[in-house]
CSV table of C-alpha atoms in Angstrom, one decimal:
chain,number,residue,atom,x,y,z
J,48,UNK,CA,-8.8,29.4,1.2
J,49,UNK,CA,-11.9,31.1,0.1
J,50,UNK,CA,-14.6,30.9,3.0
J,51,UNK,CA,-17.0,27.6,2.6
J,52,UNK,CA,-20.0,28.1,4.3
J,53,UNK,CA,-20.8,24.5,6.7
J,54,UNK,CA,-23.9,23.3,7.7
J,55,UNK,CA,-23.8,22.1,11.0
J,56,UNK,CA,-26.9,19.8,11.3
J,57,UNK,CA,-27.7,19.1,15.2
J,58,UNK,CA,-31.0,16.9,15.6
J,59,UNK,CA,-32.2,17.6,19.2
J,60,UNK,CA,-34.5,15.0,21.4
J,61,UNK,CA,-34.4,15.2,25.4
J,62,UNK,CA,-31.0,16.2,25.3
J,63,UNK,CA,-31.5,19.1,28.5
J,64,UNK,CA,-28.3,17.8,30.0
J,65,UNK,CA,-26.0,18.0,27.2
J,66,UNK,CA,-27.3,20.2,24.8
J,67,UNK,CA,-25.3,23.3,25.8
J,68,UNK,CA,-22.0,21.5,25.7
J,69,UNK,CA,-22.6,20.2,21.8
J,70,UNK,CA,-23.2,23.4,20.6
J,71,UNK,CA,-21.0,25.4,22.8
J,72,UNK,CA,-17.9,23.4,21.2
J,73,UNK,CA,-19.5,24.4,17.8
J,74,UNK,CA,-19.1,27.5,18.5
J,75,UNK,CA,-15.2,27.2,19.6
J,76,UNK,CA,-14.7,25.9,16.2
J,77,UNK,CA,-11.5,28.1,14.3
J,78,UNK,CA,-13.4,27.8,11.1
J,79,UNK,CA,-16.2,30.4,12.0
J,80,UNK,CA,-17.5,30.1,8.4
J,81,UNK,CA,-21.0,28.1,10.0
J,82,UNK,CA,-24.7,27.8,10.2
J,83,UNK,CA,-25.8,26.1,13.0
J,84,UNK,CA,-29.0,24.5,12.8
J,85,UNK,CA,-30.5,22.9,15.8
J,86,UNK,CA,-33.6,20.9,14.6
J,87,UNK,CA,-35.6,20.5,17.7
J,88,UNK,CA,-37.9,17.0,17.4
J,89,UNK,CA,-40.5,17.1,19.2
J,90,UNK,CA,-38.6,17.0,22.7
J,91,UNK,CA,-40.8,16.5,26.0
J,92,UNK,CA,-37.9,18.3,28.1
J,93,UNK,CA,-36.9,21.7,28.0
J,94,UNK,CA,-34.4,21.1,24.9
J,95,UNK,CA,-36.8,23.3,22.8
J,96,UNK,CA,-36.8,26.4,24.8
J,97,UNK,CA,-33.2,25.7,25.3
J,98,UNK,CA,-32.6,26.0,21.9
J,99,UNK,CA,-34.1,29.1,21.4
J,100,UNK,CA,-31.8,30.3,24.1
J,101,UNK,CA,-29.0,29.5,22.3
J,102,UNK,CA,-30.2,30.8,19.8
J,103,UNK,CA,-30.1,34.5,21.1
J,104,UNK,CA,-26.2,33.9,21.7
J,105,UNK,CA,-24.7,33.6,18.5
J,106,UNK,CA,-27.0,34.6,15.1
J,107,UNK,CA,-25.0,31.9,13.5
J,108,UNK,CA,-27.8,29.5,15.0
J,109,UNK,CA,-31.0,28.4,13.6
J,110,UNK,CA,-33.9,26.9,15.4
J,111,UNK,CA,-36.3,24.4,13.5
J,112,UNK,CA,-39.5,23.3,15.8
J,113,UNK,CA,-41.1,20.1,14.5
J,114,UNK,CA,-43.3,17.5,15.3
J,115,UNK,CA,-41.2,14.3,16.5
J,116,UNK,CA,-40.3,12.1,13.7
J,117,UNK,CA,-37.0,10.3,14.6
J,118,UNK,CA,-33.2,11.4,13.9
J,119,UNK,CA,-34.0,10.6,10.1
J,120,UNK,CA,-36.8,13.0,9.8
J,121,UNK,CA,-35.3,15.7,11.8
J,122,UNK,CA,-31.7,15.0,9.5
J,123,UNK,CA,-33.8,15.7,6.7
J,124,UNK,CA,-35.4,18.6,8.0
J,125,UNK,CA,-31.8,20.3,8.9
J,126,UNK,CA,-30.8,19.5,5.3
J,127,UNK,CA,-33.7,20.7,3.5
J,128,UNK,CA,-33.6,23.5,5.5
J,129,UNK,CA,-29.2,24.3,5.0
J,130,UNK,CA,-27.9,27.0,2.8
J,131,UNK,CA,-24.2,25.3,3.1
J,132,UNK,CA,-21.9,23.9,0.5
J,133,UNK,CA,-20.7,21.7,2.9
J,134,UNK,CA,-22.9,19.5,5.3
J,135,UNK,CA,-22.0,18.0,9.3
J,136,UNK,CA,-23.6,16.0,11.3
J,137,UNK,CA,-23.5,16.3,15.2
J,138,UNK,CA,-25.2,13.9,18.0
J,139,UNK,CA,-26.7,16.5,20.6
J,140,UNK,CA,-25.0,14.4,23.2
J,141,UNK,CA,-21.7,14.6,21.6
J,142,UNK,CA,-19.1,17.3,21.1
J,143,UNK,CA,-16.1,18.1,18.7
J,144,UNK,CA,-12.7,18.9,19.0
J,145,UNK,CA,-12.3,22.9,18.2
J,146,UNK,CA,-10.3,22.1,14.9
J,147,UNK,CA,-12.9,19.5,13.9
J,148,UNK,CA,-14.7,22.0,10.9
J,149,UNK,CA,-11.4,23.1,9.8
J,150,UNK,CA,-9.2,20.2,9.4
J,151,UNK,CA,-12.2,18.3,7.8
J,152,UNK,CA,-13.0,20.9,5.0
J,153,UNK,CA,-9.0,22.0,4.6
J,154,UNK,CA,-8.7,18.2,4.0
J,155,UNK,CA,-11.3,18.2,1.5
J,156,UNK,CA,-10.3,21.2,-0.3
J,157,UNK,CA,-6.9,20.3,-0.9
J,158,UNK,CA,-7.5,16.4,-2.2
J,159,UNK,CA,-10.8,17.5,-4.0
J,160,UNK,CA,-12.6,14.7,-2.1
J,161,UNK,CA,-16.6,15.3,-1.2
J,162,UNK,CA,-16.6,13.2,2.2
J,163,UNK,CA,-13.4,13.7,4.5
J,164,UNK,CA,-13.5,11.8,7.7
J,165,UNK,CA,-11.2,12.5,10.8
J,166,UNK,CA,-11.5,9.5,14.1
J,167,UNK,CA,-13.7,9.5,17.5
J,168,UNK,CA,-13.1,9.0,20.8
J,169,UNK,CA,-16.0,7.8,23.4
J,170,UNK,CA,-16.2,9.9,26.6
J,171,UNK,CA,-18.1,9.8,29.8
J,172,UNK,CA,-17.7,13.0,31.1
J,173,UNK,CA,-16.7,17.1,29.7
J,174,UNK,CA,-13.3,16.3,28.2
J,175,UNK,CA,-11.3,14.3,26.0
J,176,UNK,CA,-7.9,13.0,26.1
J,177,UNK,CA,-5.2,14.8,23.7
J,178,UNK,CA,-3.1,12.9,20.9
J,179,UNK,CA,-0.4,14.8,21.4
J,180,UNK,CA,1.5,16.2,18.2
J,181,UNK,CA,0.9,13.6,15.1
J,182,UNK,CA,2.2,13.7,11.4
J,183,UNK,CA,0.0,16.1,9.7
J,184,UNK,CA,-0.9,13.1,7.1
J,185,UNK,CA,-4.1,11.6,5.7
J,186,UNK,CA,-5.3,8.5,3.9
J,187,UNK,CA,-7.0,8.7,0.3
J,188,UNK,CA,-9.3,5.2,-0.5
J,189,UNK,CA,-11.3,5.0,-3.4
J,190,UNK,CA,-14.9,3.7,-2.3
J,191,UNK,CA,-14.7,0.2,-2.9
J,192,UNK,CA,-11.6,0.2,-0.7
J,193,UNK,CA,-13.0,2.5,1.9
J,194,UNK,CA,-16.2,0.3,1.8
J,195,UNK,CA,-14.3,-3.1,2.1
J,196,UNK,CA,-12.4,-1.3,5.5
J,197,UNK,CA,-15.4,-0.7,7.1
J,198,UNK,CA,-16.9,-3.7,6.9
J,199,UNK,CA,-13.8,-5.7,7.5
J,200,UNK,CA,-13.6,-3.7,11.0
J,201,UNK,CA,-17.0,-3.5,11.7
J,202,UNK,CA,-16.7,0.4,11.9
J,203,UNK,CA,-16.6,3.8,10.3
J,204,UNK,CA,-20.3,3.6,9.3
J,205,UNK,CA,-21.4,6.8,11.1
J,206,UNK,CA,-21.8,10.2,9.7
J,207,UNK,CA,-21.1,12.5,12.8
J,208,UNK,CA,-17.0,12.2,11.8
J,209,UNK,CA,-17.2,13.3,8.5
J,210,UNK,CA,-17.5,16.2,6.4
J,211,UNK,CA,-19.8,15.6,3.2
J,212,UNK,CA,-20.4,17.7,0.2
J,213,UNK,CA,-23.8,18.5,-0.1
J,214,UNK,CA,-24.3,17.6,-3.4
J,215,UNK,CA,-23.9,14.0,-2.7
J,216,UNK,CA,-27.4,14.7,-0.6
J,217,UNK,CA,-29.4,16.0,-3.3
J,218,UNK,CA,-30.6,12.4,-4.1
J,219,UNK,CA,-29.9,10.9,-0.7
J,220,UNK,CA,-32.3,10.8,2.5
J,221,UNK,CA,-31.8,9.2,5.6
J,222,UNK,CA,-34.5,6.7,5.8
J,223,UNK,CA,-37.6,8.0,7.7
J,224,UNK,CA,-38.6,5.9,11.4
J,225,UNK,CA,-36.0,3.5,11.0
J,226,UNK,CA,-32.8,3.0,13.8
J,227,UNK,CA,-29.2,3.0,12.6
J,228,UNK,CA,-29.5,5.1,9.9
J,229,UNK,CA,-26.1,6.0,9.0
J,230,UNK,CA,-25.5,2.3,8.1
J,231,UNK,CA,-28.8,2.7,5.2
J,232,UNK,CA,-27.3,5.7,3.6
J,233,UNK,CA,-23.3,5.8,3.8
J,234,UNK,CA,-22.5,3.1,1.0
J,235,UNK,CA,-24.4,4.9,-1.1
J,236,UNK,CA,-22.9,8.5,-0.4
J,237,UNK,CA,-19.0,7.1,-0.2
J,238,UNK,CA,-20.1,5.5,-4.1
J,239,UNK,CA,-21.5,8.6,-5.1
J,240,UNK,CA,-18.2,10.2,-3.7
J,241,UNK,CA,-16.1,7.9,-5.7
J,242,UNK,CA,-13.1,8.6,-3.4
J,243,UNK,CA,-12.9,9.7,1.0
J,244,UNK,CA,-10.1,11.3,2.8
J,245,UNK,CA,-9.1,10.2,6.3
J,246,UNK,CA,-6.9,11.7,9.2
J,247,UNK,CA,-6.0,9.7,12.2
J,248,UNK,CA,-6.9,12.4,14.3
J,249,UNK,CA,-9.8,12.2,17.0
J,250,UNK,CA,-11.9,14.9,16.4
J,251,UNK,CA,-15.2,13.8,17.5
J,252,UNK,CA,-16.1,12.8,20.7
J,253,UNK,CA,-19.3,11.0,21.5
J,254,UNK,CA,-20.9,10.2,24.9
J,255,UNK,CA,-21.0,6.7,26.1
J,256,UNK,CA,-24.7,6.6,26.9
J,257,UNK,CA,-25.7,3.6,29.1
J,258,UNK,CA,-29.2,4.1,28.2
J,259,UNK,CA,-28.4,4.0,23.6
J,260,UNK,CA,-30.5,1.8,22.3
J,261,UNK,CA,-27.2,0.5,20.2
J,262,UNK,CA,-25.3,-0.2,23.8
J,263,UNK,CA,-28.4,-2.4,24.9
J,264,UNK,CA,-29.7,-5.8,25.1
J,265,UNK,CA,-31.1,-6.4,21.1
J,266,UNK,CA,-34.1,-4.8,20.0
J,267,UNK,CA,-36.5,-5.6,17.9
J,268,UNK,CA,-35.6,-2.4,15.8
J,269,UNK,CA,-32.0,-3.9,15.1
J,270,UNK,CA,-33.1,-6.0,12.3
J,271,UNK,CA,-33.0,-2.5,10.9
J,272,UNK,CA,-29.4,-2.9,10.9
J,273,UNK,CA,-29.7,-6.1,9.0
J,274,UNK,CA,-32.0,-5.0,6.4
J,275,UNK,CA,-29.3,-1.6,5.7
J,276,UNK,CA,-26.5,-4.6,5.8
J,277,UNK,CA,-28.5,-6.5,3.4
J,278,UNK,CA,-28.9,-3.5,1.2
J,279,UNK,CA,-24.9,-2.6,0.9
J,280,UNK,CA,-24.0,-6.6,0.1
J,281,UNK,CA,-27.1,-6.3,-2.8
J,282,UNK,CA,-25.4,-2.5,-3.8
J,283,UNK,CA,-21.9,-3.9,-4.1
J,284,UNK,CA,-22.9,-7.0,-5.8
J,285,UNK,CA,-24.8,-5.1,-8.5
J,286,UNK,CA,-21.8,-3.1,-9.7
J,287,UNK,CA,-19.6,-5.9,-9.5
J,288,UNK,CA,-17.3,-4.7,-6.7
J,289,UNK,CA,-15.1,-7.5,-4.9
J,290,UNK,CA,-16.0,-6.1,-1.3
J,291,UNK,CA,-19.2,-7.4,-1.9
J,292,UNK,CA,-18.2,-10.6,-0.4
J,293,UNK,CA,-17.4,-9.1,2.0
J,294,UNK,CA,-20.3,-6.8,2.7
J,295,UNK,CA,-22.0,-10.6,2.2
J,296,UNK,CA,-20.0,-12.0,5.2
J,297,UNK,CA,-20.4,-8.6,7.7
J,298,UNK,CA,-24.4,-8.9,6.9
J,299,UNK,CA,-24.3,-12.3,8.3
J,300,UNK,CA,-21.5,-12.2,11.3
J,301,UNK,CA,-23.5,-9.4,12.6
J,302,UNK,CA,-26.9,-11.4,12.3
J,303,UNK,CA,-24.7,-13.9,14.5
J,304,UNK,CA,-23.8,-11.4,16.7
J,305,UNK,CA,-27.2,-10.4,17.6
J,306,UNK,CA,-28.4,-13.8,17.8
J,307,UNK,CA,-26.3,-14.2,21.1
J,308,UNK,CA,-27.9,-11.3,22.4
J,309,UNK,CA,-31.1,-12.3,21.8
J,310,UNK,CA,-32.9,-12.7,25.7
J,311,UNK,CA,-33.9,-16.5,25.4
J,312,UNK,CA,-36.8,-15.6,27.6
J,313,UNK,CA,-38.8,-13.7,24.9
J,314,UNK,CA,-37.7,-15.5,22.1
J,315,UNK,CA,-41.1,-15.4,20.7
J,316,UNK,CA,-40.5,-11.8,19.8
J,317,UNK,CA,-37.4,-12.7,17.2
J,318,UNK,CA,-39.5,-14.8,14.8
J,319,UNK,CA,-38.9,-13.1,12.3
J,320,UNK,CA,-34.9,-12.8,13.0
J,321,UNK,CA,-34.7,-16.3,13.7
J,322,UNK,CA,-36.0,-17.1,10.6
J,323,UNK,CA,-34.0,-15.0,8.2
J,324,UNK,CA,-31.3,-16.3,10.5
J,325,UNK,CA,-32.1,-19.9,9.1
J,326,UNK,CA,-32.8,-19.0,5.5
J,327,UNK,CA,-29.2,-17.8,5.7
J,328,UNK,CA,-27.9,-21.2,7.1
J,329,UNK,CA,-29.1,-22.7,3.7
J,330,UNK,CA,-28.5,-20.4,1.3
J,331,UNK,CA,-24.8,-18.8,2.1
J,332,UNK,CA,-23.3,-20.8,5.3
J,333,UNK,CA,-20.5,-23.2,3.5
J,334,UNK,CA,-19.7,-20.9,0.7
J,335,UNK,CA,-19.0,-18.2,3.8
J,336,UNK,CA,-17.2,-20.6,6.3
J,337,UNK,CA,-15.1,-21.3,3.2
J,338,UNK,CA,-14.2,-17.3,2.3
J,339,UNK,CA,-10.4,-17.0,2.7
J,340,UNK,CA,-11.0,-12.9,4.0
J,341,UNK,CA,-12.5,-14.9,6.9
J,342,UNK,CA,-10.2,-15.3,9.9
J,343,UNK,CA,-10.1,-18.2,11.8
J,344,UNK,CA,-12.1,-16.7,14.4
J,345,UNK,CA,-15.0,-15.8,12.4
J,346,UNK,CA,-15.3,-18.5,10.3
J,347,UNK,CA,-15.3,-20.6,13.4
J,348,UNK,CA,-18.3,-18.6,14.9
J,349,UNK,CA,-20.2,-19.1,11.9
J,350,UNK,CA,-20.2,-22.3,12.0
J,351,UNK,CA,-20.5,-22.6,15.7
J,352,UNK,CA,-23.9,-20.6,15.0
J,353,UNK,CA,-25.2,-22.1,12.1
J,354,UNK,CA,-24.7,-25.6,13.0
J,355,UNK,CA,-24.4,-26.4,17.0
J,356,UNK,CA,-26.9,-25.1,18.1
């Protein structure tokens, strides 16, 4: 296989504790063919001068100093600044398997796909808990179909386990100071992609963080989430794909969803959730309790939602 170069794009923010550990296990990686770049936002701890450090240990790594902007920005900046035909996407609190780089571009190469995607395990500690020996097989989808999996499942929306061509970015940013950013940009990359490649195998492992804003009681931030939901139902819709009804459905079970967490104390503070919540209730509830994709169970919460309380 001639020698891709990848991009490894690591956005760094107070990360002193587990810094070391993300980028060690990039350098482990059997495909050696990498440029590391460590874009360090703005961090109060000593993440920055860490960086540099590691810097000195391997000339494969390249340290951007920036103002903080948020995990957009500094996404953006590691792109702008990449020389790679290939792009990756690490969380400096997470790590990857050694084969991670080479089993994602390998799959890839050999199914001429532009975004391969490989599975993740959450892990509290240094290590991760081997598969033991699988069929070396993957999974091709087309992007409607790989779009109506992930909404069906409520998962596969991040871009830390993939592997993306990185001309799918040349008209693509993360959007800047906004919270779960993958969700705003991957519909739009997996259509530009036409087609993804999967393996079962978890090659990503990512910390279970008691303190992630996405592990905590709702914030005010998550109708982010909703507006990016929003966005992919209005995408779909527009070029006539069937999973739009079902992008339709996900944007609204997930506005359920954070309804219940919502503390009832400081309702005041939801407003403007509550009321989308309600425009909703008028505009798609029956036509959604009715959709046969629906199972039981969900159908049932929506209309538990909507209309008993």
């Amino acid at each position: 296989m001639e020698k891709k170069l990848i991009s490894v794009i690591v956005p760094v923010y107070n990360v002193e504790a587990y810094l070391e550990r993300c980028v060690d296990s990039i350098l482990k990686q059997t495909y050696k063919e990498l440029e590391i770049i460590l874009v360090d936002d703005g961090a109060t701890d000593s993440s920055g001068e860490l960086c540099d450090q590691l810097a000195k240990k391997d000339d494969r790594i390249i340290v951007i100093h920036k103002k903080n902007g948020g995990l957009s920005d500094a996404r953006n900046a590691g792109i702008d600044a990449s020389r790679g035909e290939y792009l990756s996407f690490i969380d400096s609190d997470d790590f990857i398997h050694p084969m991670f780089m080479e089993v994602l571009l390998q799959l890839c190469e050999t199914t001429q796909c532009n975004i391969s995607k490989c599975g993740m395990q959450e892990v509290e500690g240094d290590t991760f808990v081997s598969e033991g020996e699988k069929e070396d097989t993957y999974k091709l989808y087309s992007a409607e179909e790989y779009l109506e999996k992930i909404n069906r499942v409520n998962a596969g929306f991040s871009v830390c386990n993939k592997l993306f061509h990185r001309e799918l970015f040349s008209t693509i940013k993360f959007p800047y100071a906004k919270l779960h950013e993958d969700v705003a940009v991957i519909y739009k990359l997996i259509a530009m992609s036409k087609k993804i490649v999967e393996v079962e195998y978890k090659l990503y492992f990512f910390y279970k963080n008691p303190k992630s804003i996405t592990k905590s009681i709702i914030k005010k931030d998550r109708l982010d989430d909703i507006e990016f939901r929003m966005n992919m139902y209005s995408f779909c819709k527009k070029k006539k794909w069937d999973v739009a009804a079902r992008a339709q459905a996900d944007y609204i079970l997930n506005m359920i969803r954070m309804y219940q967490k919502i503390d009832k104390e400081n309702v005041d503070n939801y407003k403007e959730f509550i009321k989308r919540l309600k425009n909703i209730k008028c505009e798609f509830a029956m036509r959604i309790v009715k959709k046969e994709y629906l199972s039981f169970k969900e159908r049932f919460a929506i209309y538990v939602d909507l209309f008993m309380r």
